[in-house]
């Protein structure tokens, strides 16, 4: 895409009403625009990142046997009354039609998915079933101030599984845990799995997938030697205690190599699993025939991954003082190609003084045909795209300094510079690295595609 | 996908509470499930069709220079007060938070997109701009009874364009019209473009893209010789009148070959364009600097295509008494592969008597290894997928009659049968045709891929 035509412009300064790094950077770099607290518009760059995260999640859910569905966001009041949520869930948005019909706006979908799935289940042989959707949800939050981390309206993957027994849920949870860890690994994150209370959903233990970040809303205690991790809210331990899993405190025999102690850290929840037990089957009185021929309620699990929240967490994790550093898997483009113009282009840009100047942009178009004997920007742009790479091509007639600053802010993994000095080659470097290389276009393609 | 594992089952009978062909067929064939009037869940087959339609629309919007964004569905009351819509639009859902903040649920996005775009427009050189989103919308309909044709919650592509002048809007409308006609052509539809009143959006003329179908909600008059078409509501002509465009009634010279007369028909609106004039720029007092250096309000256009409605219209247009006949571009799979089992499989199926029997399905798995010397179903299934085709593989141990009935109902464009009789070949036919061919798998792939 030509940057002069991109409907997203960088801002010199961070918006004053944003407190968190993700919101400041995503707004400044032109990924999102705030409509009101807790509700953002996604600009073209932001849509690209959101869809990349969505697709990674979809692939892993499909791979573990989940089947994609889409359920309505308007829910009948009766379904929420059946489960008690209508009166007990304070973040539930309620809405009344002009004929006085009442609805809830979906903030979780047990109330819809339970009747949907159970109407198609006769016996234990139809189980297990796992369906998921990637859809928008609403929460009537009192405060929504952490950018994409806590929205009144947010994009989420929610999966629901149905089992004939607790054992089968436990087995399936193991499969889901691995799929979740793979999702986060593909996104460049290391997630820790904690146990926490089940919140409003369940009295059972739930599992949270946490990523360490200063912008997080939770404190976790994690072992520096094994995978033990617990939400500090419900932990029986405190910081610097021996790990209860690999380094028991009471002089008991330690597992081989076990010597962990606990570290406390701020973390952000990027996924969760709730063991719902038989609550929802019972609430709706929807059962199946078990192996003994008796009516039985299904054991259900609920598995969430916040897609828009992940975008915020990635921005929190991957940035420096100059801007964003997207992991390749979610970057809006593979390559940011910068054409550094002739002196006249620079002069025009300096004269205008802003990156969004339309006059400078017009000059850039006039300068599109460059000195013979060099690669032209549009040739390189086309060659990179022909090799299957997605490219944001900065052909604007603004100063080199402005282009560098915008490239750092936008945070595309590879920057490629074409200038009179680079001749037939391009000068490439990774965002966040100082290691600059002068290579041919085909060498560059090999570096990226291999 | 293995049909035994598909979370969608066909129903013998149409649901009693549905009146239209699209709702009856889509529910029976397992594409959608009704949560309440006007709100449907999309099952795995339905999600596949919806996403295919979405992608066709996205490609054509991108090709004409539209840029994809995503705007919130919760809108601040103030934005709707600025345009008068808060009080004047009766289908607007209104919602109150627990702290008494009021929001509208998006039913169109002028109230959000105008400030979003105009905050980034300084002068006429920044124009035109066209942004679009593919997103869910809500309408507080008094009656919602036509399946996917009129939902309280529906999936839609809405594009908004901003221009420095009426002339530039007119030019852009011509581009958008061609893109729209291409979308409908790719979906196998012939759309007619009518002029109608602008409804609540505008007092200007609007354009509607109509598809002829008995389930439609509008009457149109169209010429049988030229492209003239008008919504009967605002037409000055009546049926059998001479066409005012190519066959003027008053003895005037007819254009060469012009000899049309008007036919009346039921039609369903699948897209629309509203010339919004300067209303929204004025309402928000958001202007740009024009060529004379004066503050000027943008001329805006709004362009809708109903994605979920299109799924309903396609079901209305493409079905027969046995079920659906999806055009290839939107079919959930390319090929429906049916394995017709041995006598024992048939017996097991007959014994069970239903298509969704889990016991029969278990038997099918036991029968997965077939007689040597023949192609096995799983081999053909894998070969077709390796050739890049998407395949629904009916390996259930139900009767041939049940498999044929389900295949007709689900409506995948190609049916391929593998049985002891077909040996190493497969018997293929198009849905809706009686022309059966016995071909090798590679010959079949050539037929489809070429």
PDB file of N, CA, C and O in Angstrom, chain B residues 105-160:
ATOM      1  N   UNK B 105     -27.136   1.771  19.603  1.00  0.00           N
ATOM      2  CA  UNK B 105     -26.478   0.634  18.946  1.00  0.00           C
ATOM      3  C   UNK B 105     -26.469   0.938  17.453  1.00  0.00           C
ATOM      4  O   UNK B 105     -27.517   1.209  16.869  1.00  0.00           O
ATOM      5  N   UNK B 106     -25.305   0.867  16.832  1.00  0.00           N
ATOM      6  CA  UNK B 106     -25.146   1.274  15.442  1.00  0.00           C
ATOM      7  C   UNK B 106     -26.113   0.591  14.488  1.00  0.00           C
ATOM      8  O   UNK B 106     -26.209  -0.633  14.471  1.00  0.00           O
ATOM      9  N   UNK B 107     -26.847   1.388  13.711  1.00  0.00           N
ATOM     10  CA  UNK B 107     -27.677   0.844  12.627  1.00  0.00           C
ATOM     11  C   UNK B 107     -27.206   1.433  11.305  1.00  0.00           C
ATOM     12  O   UNK B 107     -27.591   1.008  10.235  1.00  0.00           O
ATOM     13  N   UNK B 108     -26.336   2.412  11.391  1.00  0.00           N
ATOM     14  CA  UNK B 108     -25.615   3.015  10.283  1.00  0.00           C
ATOM     15  C   UNK B 108     -24.547   3.834  10.982  1.00  0.00           C
ATOM     16  O   UNK B 108     -24.644   4.080  12.181  1.00  0.00           O
ATOM     17  N   UNK B 109     -23.477   4.245  10.265  1.00  0.00           N
ATOM     18  CA  UNK B 109     -22.330   4.776  11.006  1.00  0.00           C
ATOM     19  C   UNK B 109     -21.944   6.200  10.632  1.00  0.00           C
ATOM     20  O   UNK B 109     -20.841   6.645  10.934  1.00  0.00           O
ATOM     21  N   UNK B 110     -22.827   6.935   9.965  1.00  0.00           N
ATOM     22  CA  UNK B 110     -22.477   8.320   9.641  1.00  0.00           C
ATOM     23  C   UNK B 110     -22.071   9.093  10.890  1.00  0.00           C
ATOM     24  O   UNK B 110     -21.185   9.945  10.853  1.00  0.00           O
ATOM     25  N   UNK B 111     -22.734   8.792  12.011  1.00  0.00           N
ATOM     26  CA  UNK B 111     -22.498   9.521  13.259  1.00  0.00           C
ATOM     27  C   UNK B 111     -21.094   9.270  13.815  1.00  0.00           C
ATOM     28  O   UNK B 111     -20.606  10.044  14.640  1.00  0.00           O
ATOM     29  N   UNK B 112     -20.487   8.155  13.410  1.00  0.00           N
ATOM     30  CA  UNK B 112     -19.138   7.855  13.897  1.00  0.00           C
ATOM     31  C   UNK B 112     -18.095   8.152  12.825  1.00  0.00           C
ATOM     32  O   UNK B 112     -17.035   8.711  13.088  1.00  0.00           O
ATOM     33  N   UNK B 113     -18.424   7.813  11.579  1.00  0.00           N
ATOM     34  CA  UNK B 113     -17.410   7.932  10.531  1.00  0.00           C
ATOM     35  C   UNK B 113     -17.137   9.389  10.150  1.00  0.00           C
ATOM     36  O   UNK B 113     -16.019   9.723   9.751  1.00  0.00           O
ATOM     37  N   UNK B 114     -18.125  10.269  10.292  1.00  0.00           N
ATOM     38  CA  UNK B 114     -17.910  11.665   9.896  1.00  0.00           C
ATOM     39  C   UNK B 114     -16.820  12.320  10.762  1.00  0.00           C
ATOM     40  O   UNK B 114     -15.837  12.841  10.221  1.00  0.00           O
ATOM     41  N   UNK B 115     -16.954  12.260  12.107  1.00  0.00           N
ATOM     42  CA  UNK B 115     -15.853  12.820  12.920  1.00  0.00           C
ATOM     43  C   UNK B 115     -14.531  12.060  12.715  1.00  0.00           C
ATOM     44  O   UNK B 115     -13.461  12.673  12.694  1.00  0.00           O
ATOM     45  N   UNK B 116     -14.612  10.734  12.547  1.00  0.00           N
ATOM     46  CA  UNK B 116     -13.386   9.938  12.375  1.00  0.00           C
ATOM     47  C   UNK B 116     -12.600  10.400  11.150  1.00  0.00           C
ATOM     48  O   UNK B 116     -11.395  10.651  11.213  1.00  0.00           O
ATOM     49  N   UNK B 117     -13.279  10.520  10.031  1.00  0.00           N
ATOM     50  CA  UNK B 117     -12.590  10.880   8.787  1.00  0.00           C
ATOM     51  C   UNK B 117     -12.228  12.367   8.763  1.00  0.00           C
ATOM     52  O   UNK B 117     -11.103  12.743   8.450  1.00  0.00           O
ATOM     53  N   UNK B 118     -13.175  13.232   9.132  1.00  0.00           N
ATOM     54  CA  UNK B 118     -12.935  14.668   8.978  1.00  0.00           C
ATOM     55  C   UNK B 118     -11.846  15.181   9.922  1.00  0.00           C
ATOM     56  O   UNK B 118     -11.226  16.207   9.645  1.00  0.00           O
ATOM     57  N   UNK B 119     -11.581  14.452  11.013  1.00  0.00           N
ATOM     58  CA  UNK B 119     -10.479  14.872  11.895  1.00  0.00           C
ATOM     59  C   UNK B 119      -9.134  14.699  11.200  1.00  0.00           C
ATOM     60  O   UNK B 119      -8.124  15.212  11.659  1.00  0.00           O
ATOM     61  N   UNK B 120      -9.124  13.981  10.082  1.00  0.00           N
ATOM     62  CA  UNK B 120      -7.875  13.736   9.350  1.00  0.00           C
ATOM     63  C   UNK B 120      -7.837  14.438   7.996  1.00  0.00           C
ATOM     64  O   UNK B 120      -6.933  14.204   7.191  1.00  0.00           O
ATOM     65  N   UNK B 121      -8.824  15.276   7.725  1.00  0.00           N
ATOM     66  CA  UNK B 121      -8.906  15.980   6.445  1.00  0.00           C
ATOM     67  C   UNK B 121      -8.674  17.477   6.682  1.00  0.00           C
ATOM     68  O   UNK B 121      -9.431  18.092   7.435  1.00  0.00           O
ATOM     69  N   UNK B 122      -7.623  18.013   6.052  1.00  0.00           N
ATOM     70  CA  UNK B 122      -7.424  19.461   6.184  1.00  0.00           C
ATOM     71  C   UNK B 122      -7.919  20.219   4.952  1.00  0.00           C
ATOM     72  O   UNK B 122      -8.650  21.185   5.062  1.00  0.00           O
ATOM     73  N   UNK B 123      -7.480  19.759   3.762  1.00  0.00           N
ATOM     74  CA  UNK B 123      -7.839  20.500   2.554  1.00  0.00           C
ATOM     75  C   UNK B 123      -8.399  19.557   1.493  1.00  0.00           C
ATOM     76  O   UNK B 123      -8.394  18.337   1.670  1.00  0.00           O
ATOM     77  N   UNK B 124      -8.834  20.159   0.388  1.00  0.00           N
ATOM     78  CA  UNK B 124      -9.391  19.381  -0.724  1.00  0.00           C
ATOM     79  C   UNK B 124      -8.402  18.362  -1.263  1.00  0.00           C
ATOM     80  O   UNK B 124      -8.797  17.380  -1.891  1.00  0.00           O
ATOM     81  N   UNK B 125      -7.093  18.600  -1.014  1.00  0.00           N
ATOM     82  CA  UNK B 125      -6.090  17.656  -1.518  1.00  0.00           C
ATOM     83  C   UNK B 125      -6.129  16.324  -0.781  1.00  0.00           C
ATOM     84  O   UNK B 125      -5.607  15.331  -1.263  1.00  0.00           O
ATOM     85  N   UNK B 126      -6.707  16.322   0.415  1.00  0.00           N
ATOM     86  CA  UNK B 126      -6.859  15.072   1.168  1.00  0.00           C
ATOM     87  C   UNK B 126      -8.068  14.268   0.688  1.00  0.00           C
ATOM     88  O   UNK B 126      -8.302  13.153   1.166  1.00  0.00           O
ATOM     89  N   UNK B 127      -8.853  14.840  -0.209  1.00  0.00           N
ATOM     90  CA  UNK B 127     -10.083  14.181  -0.681  1.00  0.00           C
ATOM     91  C   UNK B 127      -9.902  13.694  -2.111  1.00  0.00           C
ATOM     92  O   UNK B 127      -9.046  14.219  -2.815  1.00  0.00           O
ATOM     93  N   UNK B 128     -10.645  12.703  -2.590  1.00  0.00           N
ATOM     94  CA  UNK B 128     -11.666  11.941  -1.856  1.00  0.00           C
ATOM     95  C   UNK B 128     -11.055  10.874  -0.943  1.00  0.00           C
ATOM     96  O   UNK B 128      -9.927  10.451  -1.142  1.00  0.00           O
ATOM     97  N   UNK B 129     -11.838  10.463   0.037  1.00  0.00           N
ATOM     98  CA  UNK B 129     -11.491   9.338   0.910  1.00  0.00           C
ATOM     99  C   UNK B 129     -12.695   8.405   0.946  1.00  0.00           C
ATOM    100  O   UNK B 129     -13.833   8.869   1.009  1.00  0.00           O
ATOM    101  N   UNK B 130     -12.423   7.109   0.896  1.00  0.00           N
ATOM    102  CA  UNK B 130     -13.516   6.126   1.050  1.00  0.00           C
ATOM    103  C   UNK B 130     -13.069   5.060   2.038  1.00  0.00           C
ATOM    104  O   UNK B 130     -12.047   4.403   1.826  1.00  0.00           O
ATOM    105  N   UNK B 131     -13.797   4.944   3.128  1.00  0.00           N
ATOM    106  CA  UNK B 131     -13.511   3.883   4.101  1.00  0.00           C
ATOM    107  C   UNK B 131     -14.743   2.982   4.200  1.00  0.00           C
ATOM    108  O   UNK B 131     -15.869   3.424   3.965  1.00  0.00           O
ATOM    109  N   UNK B 132     -14.499   1.728   4.504  1.00  0.00           N
ATOM    110  CA  UNK B 132     -15.626   0.803   4.657  1.00  0.00           C
ATOM    111  C   UNK B 132     -15.351  -0.132   5.818  1.00  0.00           C
ATOM    112  O   UNK B 132     -14.206  -0.305   6.250  1.00  0.00           O
ATOM    113  N   UNK B 133     -16.413  -0.721   6.315  1.00  0.00           N
ATOM    114  CA  UNK B 133     -16.271  -1.778   7.313  1.00  0.00           C
ATOM    115  C   UNK B 133     -17.229  -2.907   6.974  1.00  0.00           C
ATOM    116  O   UNK B 133     -18.205  -2.711   6.235  1.00  0.00           O
ATOM    117  N   UNK B 134     -16.928  -4.094   7.467  1.00  0.00           N
ATOM    118  CA  UNK B 134     -17.838  -5.233   7.333  1.00  0.00           C
ATOM    119  C   UNK B 134     -18.130  -5.648   8.759  1.00  0.00           C
ATOM    120  O   UNK B 134     -17.261  -6.181   9.447  1.00  0.00           O
ATOM    121  N   UNK B 135     -19.320  -5.340   9.210  1.00  0.00           N
ATOM    122  CA  UNK B 135     -19.563  -5.401  10.644  1.00  0.00           C
ATOM    123  C   UNK B 135     -21.051  -5.653  10.913  1.00  0.00           C
ATOM    124  O   UNK B 135     -21.871  -5.638  10.010  1.00  0.00           O
ATOM    125  N   UNK B 136     -21.369  -5.859  12.182  1.00  0.00           N
ATOM    126  CA  UNK B 136     -22.742  -6.140  12.579  1.00  0.00           C
ATOM    127  C   UNK B 136     -23.474  -4.852  12.919  1.00  0.00           C
ATOM    128  O   UNK B 136     -22.886  -3.911  13.440  1.00  0.00           O
ATOM    129  N   UNK B 137     -24.763  -4.853  12.620  1.00  0.00           N
ATOM    130  CA  UNK B 137     -25.606  -3.707  12.894  1.00  0.00           C
ATOM    131  C   UNK B 137     -26.908  -4.183  13.543  1.00  0.00           C
ATOM    132  O   UNK B 137     -27.244  -5.366  13.493  1.00  0.00           O
ATOM    133  N   UNK B 138     -27.606  -3.227  14.124  1.00  0.00           N
ATOM    134  CA  UNK B 138     -28.834  -3.549  14.863  1.00  0.00           C
ATOM    135  C   UNK B 138     -29.961  -2.626  14.425  1.00  0.00           C
ATOM    136  O   UNK B 138     -29.743  -1.430  14.203  1.00  0.00           O
ATOM    137  N   UNK B 139     -31.140  -3.189  14.306  1.00  0.00           N
ATOM    138  CA  UNK B 139     -32.335  -2.392  14.027  1.00  0.00           C
ATOM    139  C   UNK B 139     -33.475  -2.907  14.892  1.00  0.00           C
ATOM    140  O   UNK B 139     -33.750  -4.101  14.924  1.00  0.00           O
ATOM    141  N   UNK B 140     -34.140  -1.984  15.563  1.00  0.00           N
ATOM    142  CA  UNK B 140     -35.274  -2.338  16.418  1.00  0.00           C
ATOM    143  C   UNK B 140     -36.511  -2.490  15.525  1.00  0.00           C
ATOM    144  O   UNK B 140     -37.399  -1.636  15.528  1.00  0.00           O
ATOM    145  N   UNK B 141     -36.572  -3.607  14.789  1.00  0.00           N
ATOM    146  CA  UNK B 141     -37.669  -3.867  13.859  1.00  0.00           C
ATOM    147  C   UNK B 141     -38.926  -4.264  14.635  1.00  0.00           C
ATOM    148  O   UNK B 141     -38.859  -5.048  15.575  1.00  0.00           O
ATOM    149  N   UNK B 142     -40.070  -3.745  14.198  1.00  0.00           N
ATOM    150  CA  UNK B 142     -41.325  -4.183  14.821  1.00  0.00           C
ATOM    151  C   UNK B 142     -41.597  -5.637  14.474  1.00  0.00           C
ATOM    152  O   UNK B 142     -41.996  -6.430  15.316  1.00  0.00           O
ATOM    153  N   UNK B 143     -41.373  -5.991  13.209  1.00  0.00           N
ATOM    154  CA  UNK B 143     -41.560  -7.386  12.803  1.00  0.00           C
ATOM    155  C   UNK B 143     -40.288  -7.856  12.104  1.00  0.00           C
ATOM    156  O   UNK B 143     -39.756  -7.177  11.239  1.00  0.00           O
ATOM    157  N   UNK B 144     -39.839  -9.016  12.475  1.00  0.00           N
ATOM    158  CA  UNK B 144     -38.663  -9.597  11.814  1.00  0.00           C
ATOM    159  C   UNK B 144     -39.031 -11.033  11.513  1.00  0.00           C
ATOM    160  O   UNK B 144     -39.010 -11.874  12.384  1.00  0.00           O
ATOM    161  N   UNK B 145     -39.443 -11.288  10.277  1.00  0.00           N
ATOM    162  CA  UNK B 145     -39.997 -12.616  10.012  1.00  0.00           C
ATOM    163  C   UNK B 145     -39.568 -13.211   8.687  1.00  0.00           C
ATOM    164  O   UNK B 145     -40.063 -14.238   8.283  1.00  0.00           O
ATOM    165  N   UNK B 146     -38.628 -12.590   8.011  1.00  0.00           N
ATOM    166  CA  UNK B 146     -38.226 -13.106   6.700  1.00  0.00           C
ATOM    167  C   UNK B 146     -36.870 -13.788   6.744  1.00  0.00           C
ATOM    168  O   UNK B 146     -36.077 -13.691   5.821  1.00  0.00           O
ATOM    169  N   UNK B 147     -36.588 -14.488   7.851  1.00  0.00           N
ATOM    170  CA  UNK B 147     -35.319 -15.204   7.939  1.00  0.00           C
ATOM    171  C   UNK B 147     -34.171 -14.213   7.945  1.00  0.00           C
ATOM    172  O   UNK B 147     -34.174 -13.253   8.704  1.00  0.00           O
ATOM    173  N   UNK B 148     -33.194 -14.442   7.054  1.00  0.00           N
ATOM    174  CA  UNK B 148     -32.028 -13.561   7.034  1.00  0.00           C
ATOM    175  C   UNK B 148     -32.294 -12.270   6.265  1.00  0.00           C
ATOM    176  O   UNK B 148     -31.423 -11.415   6.173  1.00  0.00           O
ATOM    177  N   UNK B 149     -33.486 -12.125   5.685  1.00  0.00           N
ATOM    178  CA  UNK B 149     -33.740 -10.933   4.873  1.00  0.00           C
ATOM    179  C   UNK B 149     -33.964  -9.677   5.723  1.00  0.00           C
ATOM    180  O   UNK B 149     -33.648  -8.575   5.296  1.00  0.00           O
ATOM    181  N   UNK B 150     -34.526  -9.834   6.896  1.00  0.00           N
ATOM    182  CA  UNK B 150     -34.769  -8.664   7.741  1.00  0.00           C
ATOM    183  C   UNK B 150     -34.494  -9.023   9.186  1.00  0.00           C
ATOM    184  O   UNK B 150     -35.340  -9.564   9.873  1.00  0.00           O
ATOM    185  N   UNK B 151     -33.288  -8.737   9.634  1.00  0.00           N
ATOM    186  CA  UNK B 151     -32.886  -9.118  10.978  1.00  0.00           C
ATOM    187  C   UNK B 151     -32.864  -7.936  11.927  1.00  0.00           C
ATOM    188  O   UNK B 151     -32.784  -6.782  11.513  1.00  0.00           O
ATOM    189  N   UNK B 152     -32.969  -8.245  13.222  1.00  0.00           N
ATOM    190  CA  UNK B 152     -32.735  -7.205  14.232  1.00  0.00           C
ATOM    191  C   UNK B 152     -31.231  -7.008  14.404  1.00  0.00           C
ATOM    192  O   UNK B 152     -30.780  -6.000  14.919  1.00  0.00           O
ATOM    193  N   UNK B 153     -30.491  -8.022  13.988  1.00  0.00           N
ATOM    194  CA  UNK B 153     -29.030  -8.006  14.085  1.00  0.00           C
ATOM    195  C   UNK B 153     -28.548  -8.585  12.769  1.00  0.00           C
ATOM    196  O   UNK B 153     -28.965  -9.678  12.392  1.00  0.00           O
ATOM    197  N   UNK B 154     -27.714  -7.874  12.045  1.00  0.00           N
ATOM    198  CA  UNK B 154     -27.348  -8.347  10.707  1.00  0.00           C
ATOM    199  C   UNK B 154     -25.944  -7.894  10.345  1.00  0.00           C
ATOM    200  O   UNK B 154     -25.396  -6.960  10.934  1.00  0.00           O
ATOM    201  N   UNK B 155     -25.377  -8.586   9.356  1.00  0.00           N
ATOM    202  CA  UNK B 155     -23.982  -8.389   8.960  1.00  0.00           C
ATOM    203  C   UNK B 155     -23.991  -7.584   7.672  1.00  0.00           C
ATOM    204  O   UNK B 155     -24.698  -7.933   6.728  1.00  0.00           O
ATOM    205  N   UNK B 156     -23.189  -6.537   7.632  1.00  0.00           N
ATOM    206  CA  UNK B 156     -23.308  -5.593   6.527  1.00  0.00           C
ATOM    207  C   UNK B 156     -21.962  -5.000   6.167  1.00  0.00           C
ATOM    208  O   UNK B 156     -21.102  -4.818   7.018  1.00  0.00           O
ATOM    209  N   UNK B 157     -21.782  -4.690   4.894  1.00  0.00           N
ATOM    210  CA  UNK B 157     -20.657  -3.871   4.467  1.00  0.00           C
ATOM    211  C   UNK B 157     -21.195  -2.476   4.288  1.00  0.00           C
ATOM    212  O   UNK B 157     -22.163  -2.279   3.547  1.00  0.00           O
ATOM    213  N   UNK B 158     -20.601  -1.505   4.984  1.00  0.00           N
ATOM    214  CA  UNK B 158     -21.000  -0.129   4.739  1.00  0.00           C
ATOM    215  C   UNK B 158     -19.768   0.725   4.453  1.00  0.00           C
ATOM    216  O   UNK B 158     -18.812   0.745   5.203  1.00  0.00           O
ATOM    217  N   UNK B 159     -19.829   1.395   3.301  1.00  0.00           N
ATOM    218  CA  UNK B 159     -18.721   2.266   2.894  1.00  0.00           C
ATOM    219  C   UNK B 159     -19.206   3.708   2.943  1.00  0.00           C
ATOM    220  O   UNK B 159     -20.385   3.992   2.706  1.00  0.00           O
ATOM    221  N   UNK B 160     -18.303   4.619   3.254  1.00  0.00           N
ATOM    222  CA  UNK B 160     -18.603   6.051   3.314  1.00  0.00           C
ATOM    223  C   UNK B 160     -17.547   6.787   2.515  1.00  0.00           C
ATOM    224  O   UNK B 160     -16.355   6.564   2.724  1.00  0.00           O
TER     225      UNK B 160
END
